[in-house]
XYZ file of C-alpha atoms in Angstrom:
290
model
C -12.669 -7.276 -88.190
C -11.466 -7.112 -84.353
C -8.369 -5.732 -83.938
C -5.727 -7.375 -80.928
C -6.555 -4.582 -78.673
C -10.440 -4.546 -78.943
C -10.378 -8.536 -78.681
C -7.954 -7.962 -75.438
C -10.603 -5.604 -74.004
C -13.576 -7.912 -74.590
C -10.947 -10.471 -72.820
C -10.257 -8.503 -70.055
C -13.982 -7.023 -69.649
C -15.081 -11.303 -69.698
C -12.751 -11.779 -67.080
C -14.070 -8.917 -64.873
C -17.571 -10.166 -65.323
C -16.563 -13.923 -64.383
C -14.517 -12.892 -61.286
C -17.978 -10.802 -59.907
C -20.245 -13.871 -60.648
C -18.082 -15.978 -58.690
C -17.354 -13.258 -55.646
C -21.019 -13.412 -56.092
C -21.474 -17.234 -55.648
C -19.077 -17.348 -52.841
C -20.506 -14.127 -51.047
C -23.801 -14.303 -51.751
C -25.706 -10.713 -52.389
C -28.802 -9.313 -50.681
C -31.160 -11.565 -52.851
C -29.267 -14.614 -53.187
C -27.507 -16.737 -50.193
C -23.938 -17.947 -50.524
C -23.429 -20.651 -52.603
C -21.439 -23.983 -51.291
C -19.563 -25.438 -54.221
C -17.895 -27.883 -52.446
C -17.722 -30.141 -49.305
C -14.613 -28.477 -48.545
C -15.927 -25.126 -48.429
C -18.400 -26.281 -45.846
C -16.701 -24.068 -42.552
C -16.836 -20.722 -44.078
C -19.981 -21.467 -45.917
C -21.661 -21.986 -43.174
C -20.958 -19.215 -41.210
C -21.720 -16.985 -44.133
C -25.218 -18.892 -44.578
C -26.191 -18.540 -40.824
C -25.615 -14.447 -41.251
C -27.441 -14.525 -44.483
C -30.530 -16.343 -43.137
C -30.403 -14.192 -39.778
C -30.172 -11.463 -41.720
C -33.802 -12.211 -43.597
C -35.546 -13.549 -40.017
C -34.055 -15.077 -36.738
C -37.577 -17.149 -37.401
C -35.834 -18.655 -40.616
C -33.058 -19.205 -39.077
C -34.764 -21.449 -35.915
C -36.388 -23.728 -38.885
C -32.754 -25.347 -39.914
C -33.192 -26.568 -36.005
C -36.478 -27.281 -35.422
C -38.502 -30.085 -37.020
C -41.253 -29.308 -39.096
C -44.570 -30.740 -38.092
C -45.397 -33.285 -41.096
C -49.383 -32.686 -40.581
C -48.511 -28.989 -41.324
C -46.578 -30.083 -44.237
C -50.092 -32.393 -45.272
C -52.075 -29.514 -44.722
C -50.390 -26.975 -46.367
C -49.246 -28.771 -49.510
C -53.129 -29.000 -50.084
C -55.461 -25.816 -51.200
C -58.364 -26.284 -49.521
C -57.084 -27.448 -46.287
C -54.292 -24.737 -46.187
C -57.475 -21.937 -46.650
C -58.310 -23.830 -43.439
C -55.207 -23.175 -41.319
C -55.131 -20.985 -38.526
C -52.820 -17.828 -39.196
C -50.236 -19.111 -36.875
C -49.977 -22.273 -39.024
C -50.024 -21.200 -42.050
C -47.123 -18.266 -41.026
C -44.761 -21.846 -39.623
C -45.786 -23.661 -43.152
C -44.272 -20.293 -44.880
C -41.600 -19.629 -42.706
C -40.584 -23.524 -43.376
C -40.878 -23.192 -47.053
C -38.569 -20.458 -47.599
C -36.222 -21.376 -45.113
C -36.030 -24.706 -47.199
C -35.936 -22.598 -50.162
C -32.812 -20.357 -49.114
C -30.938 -23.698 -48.175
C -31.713 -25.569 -51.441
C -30.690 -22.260 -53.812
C -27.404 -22.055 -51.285
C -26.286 -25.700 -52.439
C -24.367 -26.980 -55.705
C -26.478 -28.838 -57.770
C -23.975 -31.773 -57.605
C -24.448 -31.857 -53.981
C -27.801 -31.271 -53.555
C -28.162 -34.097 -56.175
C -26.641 -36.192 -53.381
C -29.904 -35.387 -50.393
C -32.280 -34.535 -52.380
C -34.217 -37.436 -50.416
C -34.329 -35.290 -47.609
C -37.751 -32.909 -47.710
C -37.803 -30.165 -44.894
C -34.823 -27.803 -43.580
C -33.649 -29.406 -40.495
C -33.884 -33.352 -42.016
C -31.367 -31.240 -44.770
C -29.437 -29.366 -42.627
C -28.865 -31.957 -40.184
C -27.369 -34.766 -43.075
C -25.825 -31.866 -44.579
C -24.126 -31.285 -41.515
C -23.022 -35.021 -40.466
C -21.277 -35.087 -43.914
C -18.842 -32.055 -44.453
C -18.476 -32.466 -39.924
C -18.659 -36.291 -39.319
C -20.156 -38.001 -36.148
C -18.792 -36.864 -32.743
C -15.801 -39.458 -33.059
C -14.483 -38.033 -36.342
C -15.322 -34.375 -34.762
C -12.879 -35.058 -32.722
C -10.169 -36.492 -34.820
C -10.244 -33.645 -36.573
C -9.753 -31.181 -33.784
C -7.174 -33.180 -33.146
C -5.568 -32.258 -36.679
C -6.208 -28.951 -36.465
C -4.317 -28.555 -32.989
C -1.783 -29.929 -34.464
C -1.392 -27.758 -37.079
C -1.872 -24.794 -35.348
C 1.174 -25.775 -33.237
C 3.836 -26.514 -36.033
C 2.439 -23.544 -38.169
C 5.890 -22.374 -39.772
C 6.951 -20.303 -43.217
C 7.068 -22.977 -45.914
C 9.683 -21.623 -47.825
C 9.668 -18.756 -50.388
C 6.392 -18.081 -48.843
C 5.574 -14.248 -48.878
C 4.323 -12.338 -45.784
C 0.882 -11.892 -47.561
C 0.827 -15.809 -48.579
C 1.603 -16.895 -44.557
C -0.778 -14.158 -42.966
C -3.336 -16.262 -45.412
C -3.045 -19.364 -44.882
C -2.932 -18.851 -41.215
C -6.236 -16.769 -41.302
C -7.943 -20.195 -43.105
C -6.579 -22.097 -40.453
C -8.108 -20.336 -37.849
C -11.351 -20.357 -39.949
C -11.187 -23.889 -39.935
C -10.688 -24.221 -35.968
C -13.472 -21.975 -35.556
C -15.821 -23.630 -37.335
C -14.485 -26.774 -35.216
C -14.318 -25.356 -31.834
C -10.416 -25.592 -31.396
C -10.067 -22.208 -29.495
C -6.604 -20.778 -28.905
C -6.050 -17.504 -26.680
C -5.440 -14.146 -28.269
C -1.764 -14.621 -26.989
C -1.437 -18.118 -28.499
C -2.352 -16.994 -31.887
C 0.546 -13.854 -31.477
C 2.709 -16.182 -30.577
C 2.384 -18.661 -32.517
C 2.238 -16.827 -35.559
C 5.461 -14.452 -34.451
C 7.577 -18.066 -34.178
C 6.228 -19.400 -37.723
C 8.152 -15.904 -39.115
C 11.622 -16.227 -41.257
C 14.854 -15.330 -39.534
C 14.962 -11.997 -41.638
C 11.854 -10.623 -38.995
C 13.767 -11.431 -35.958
C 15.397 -7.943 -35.115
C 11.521 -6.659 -35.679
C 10.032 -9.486 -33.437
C 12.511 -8.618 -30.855
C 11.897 -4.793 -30.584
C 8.183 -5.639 -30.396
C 8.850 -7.796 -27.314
C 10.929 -5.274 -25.825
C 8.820 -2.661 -25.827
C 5.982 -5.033 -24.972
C 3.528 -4.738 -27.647
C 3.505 -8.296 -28.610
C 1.486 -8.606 -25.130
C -0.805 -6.001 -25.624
C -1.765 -6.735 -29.578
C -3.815 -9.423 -31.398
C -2.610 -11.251 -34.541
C -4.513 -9.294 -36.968
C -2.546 -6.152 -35.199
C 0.931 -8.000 -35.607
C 0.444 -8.844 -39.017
C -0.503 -5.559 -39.527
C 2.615 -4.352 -38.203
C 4.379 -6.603 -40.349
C 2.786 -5.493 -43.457
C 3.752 -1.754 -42.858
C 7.267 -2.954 -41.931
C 7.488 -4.541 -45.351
C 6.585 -1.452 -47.472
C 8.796 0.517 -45.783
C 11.492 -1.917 -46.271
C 10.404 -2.094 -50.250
C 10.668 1.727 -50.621
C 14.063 2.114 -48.958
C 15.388 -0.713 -50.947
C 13.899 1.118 -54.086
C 15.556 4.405 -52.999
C 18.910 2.688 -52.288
C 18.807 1.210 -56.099
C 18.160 4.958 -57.707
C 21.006 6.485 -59.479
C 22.458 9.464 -57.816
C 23.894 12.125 -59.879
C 25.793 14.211 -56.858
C 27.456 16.416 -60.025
C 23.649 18.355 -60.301
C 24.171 20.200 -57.113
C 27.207 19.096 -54.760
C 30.464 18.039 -57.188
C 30.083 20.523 -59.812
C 28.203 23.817 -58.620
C 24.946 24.440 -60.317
C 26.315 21.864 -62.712
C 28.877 23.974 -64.972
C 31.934 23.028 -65.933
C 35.161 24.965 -65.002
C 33.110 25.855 -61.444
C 35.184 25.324 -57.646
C 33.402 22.430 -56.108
C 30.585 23.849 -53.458
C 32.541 22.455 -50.697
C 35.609 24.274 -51.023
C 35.169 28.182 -48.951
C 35.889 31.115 -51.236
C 38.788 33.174 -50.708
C 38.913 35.684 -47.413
C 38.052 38.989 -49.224
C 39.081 42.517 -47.825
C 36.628 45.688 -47.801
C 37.185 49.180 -48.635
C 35.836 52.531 -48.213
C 36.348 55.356 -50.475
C 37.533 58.615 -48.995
C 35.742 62.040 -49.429
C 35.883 64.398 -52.143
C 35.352 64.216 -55.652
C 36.740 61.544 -57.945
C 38.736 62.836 -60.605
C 38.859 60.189 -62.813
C 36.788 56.791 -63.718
C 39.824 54.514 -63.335
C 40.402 52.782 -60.382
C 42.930 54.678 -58.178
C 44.285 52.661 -55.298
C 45.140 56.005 -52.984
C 41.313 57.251 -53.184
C 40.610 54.404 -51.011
C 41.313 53.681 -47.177
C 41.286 50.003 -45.835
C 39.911 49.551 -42.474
């Protein structure tokens, strides 16, 4: 029988092994492209597809732009004419087969499903890419929205520092992979005004001592980050007890003890005076005070 704590470490080991097949999906490893599980995904995906193919060949990588010669495609789909190819044909018929390969294992099934019509890598690439981008005219709508955004960005509210530095970073994922470009100093900026009130003294130091003109917004939020943990541990330090009686009320802690802050007593020193002591007692007139 499985106890509660083996079944919570099967649990927890299940979860592990799910999270890795998915950071796997969405990553891709050195044998297997990134995966695109949805439309929506399509800007990062992309990226992450055009360093995964330019990673295996540049060559690969010109065949999701270049059309594929359909009496190649004749030729090399049959045996004995591909034996009859010259090497350089038969090296474009490969090179167009596993680009077309890499593209089709990169896509959901559910959305492959949807162009499976479409036979070589750039005919793909090309419908794939009018879909999740849109025509020139929705292009631009689009940049449109994304300007937009960019320039209200604000704190929604109870929004962490960790949750805002996100969901900016995905916005300017998003512009990228739309060609809305904003400066270095835009994205500071803009990024510094979206910040509560409670960051304000911060902000203004920074400007003072002009580092918000010299950093980029990967810096700043940087910045910001260590600001925060230092602001965690003092509050943390400011919450734990203090018990002043272990070494400043009470010296070394014992009862009946003068407090440590009080001076002892002026004291006054003696010398004893030559000759043999007669007796163990103490004997005020065998003594001199200086």
């Amino acid at each position: 029988m499985i106890t509660a704590n083996q079944w919570a470490l099967v649990t927890n080991q299940s979860s592990s092994i799910q999270a890795m097949m998915q950071n796997d999906s969405e990553t891709g490893t050195s044998t297997k492209p990134p995966k695109l599980n949805h439309i929506n995904d399509w800007g990062w995906w992309k990226e992450r597809l055009r360093t995964y193919v330019q990673g295996q060949g540049q060559d690969l990588w010109m065949c999701f732009f270049t059309a594929f010669d359909n009496e190649l495609e004749v030729a090399g789909s049959n045996p004995e004419t591909y034996s009859t190819m010259s090497d350089d044909d038969k090296k474009k018929f490969e090179l167009e087969k596993k680009a077309f390969m890499i593209l089709t294992q990169a896509l959901h099934r559910d959305i492959y499903h949807q162009f499976v019509y479409c036979t070589t890598t750039k005919s793909l690439w090309d419908m794939l890419t009018l879909r999740c981008e849109g025509n020139a005219k929705s292009r631009k709508i689009k940049q449109e929205l994304l300007k937009k955004e960019f320039e209200g960005f604000t704190c929604m509210e109870n929004e962490t520092l960790a949750e805002l530095s996100t969901r900016f970073h995905h916005l300017l994922s998003e512009m990228f992979a739309f060609r809305v470009t904003a400066t270095p100093q835009e994205m500071v900026k803009r990024f510094a005004d979206s910040l509560p009130a409670k960051w304000s003294s911060f902000l203004e130091i920074l400007k003072e001592n002009g580092v918000l003109d010299t950093i980029t917004v990967y810096e700043l939020i940087q910045k910001l980050e260590n600001k925060d943990v230092e602001e965690k541990l003092k509050a943390k330090r400011t919450l734990t007890p203090q018990n002043a009686e272990m070494y400043y009320g009470i010296a070394g802690g014992i009862s009946g003890e003068k407090p440590a802050s009080q001076h002892a007593k002026l004291q006054t020193a003696f010398i004893s005076n030559t000759g043999p002591s007669t007796t163990n007692q103490f004997d005020p007139s065998a003594y001199t005070m200086i």
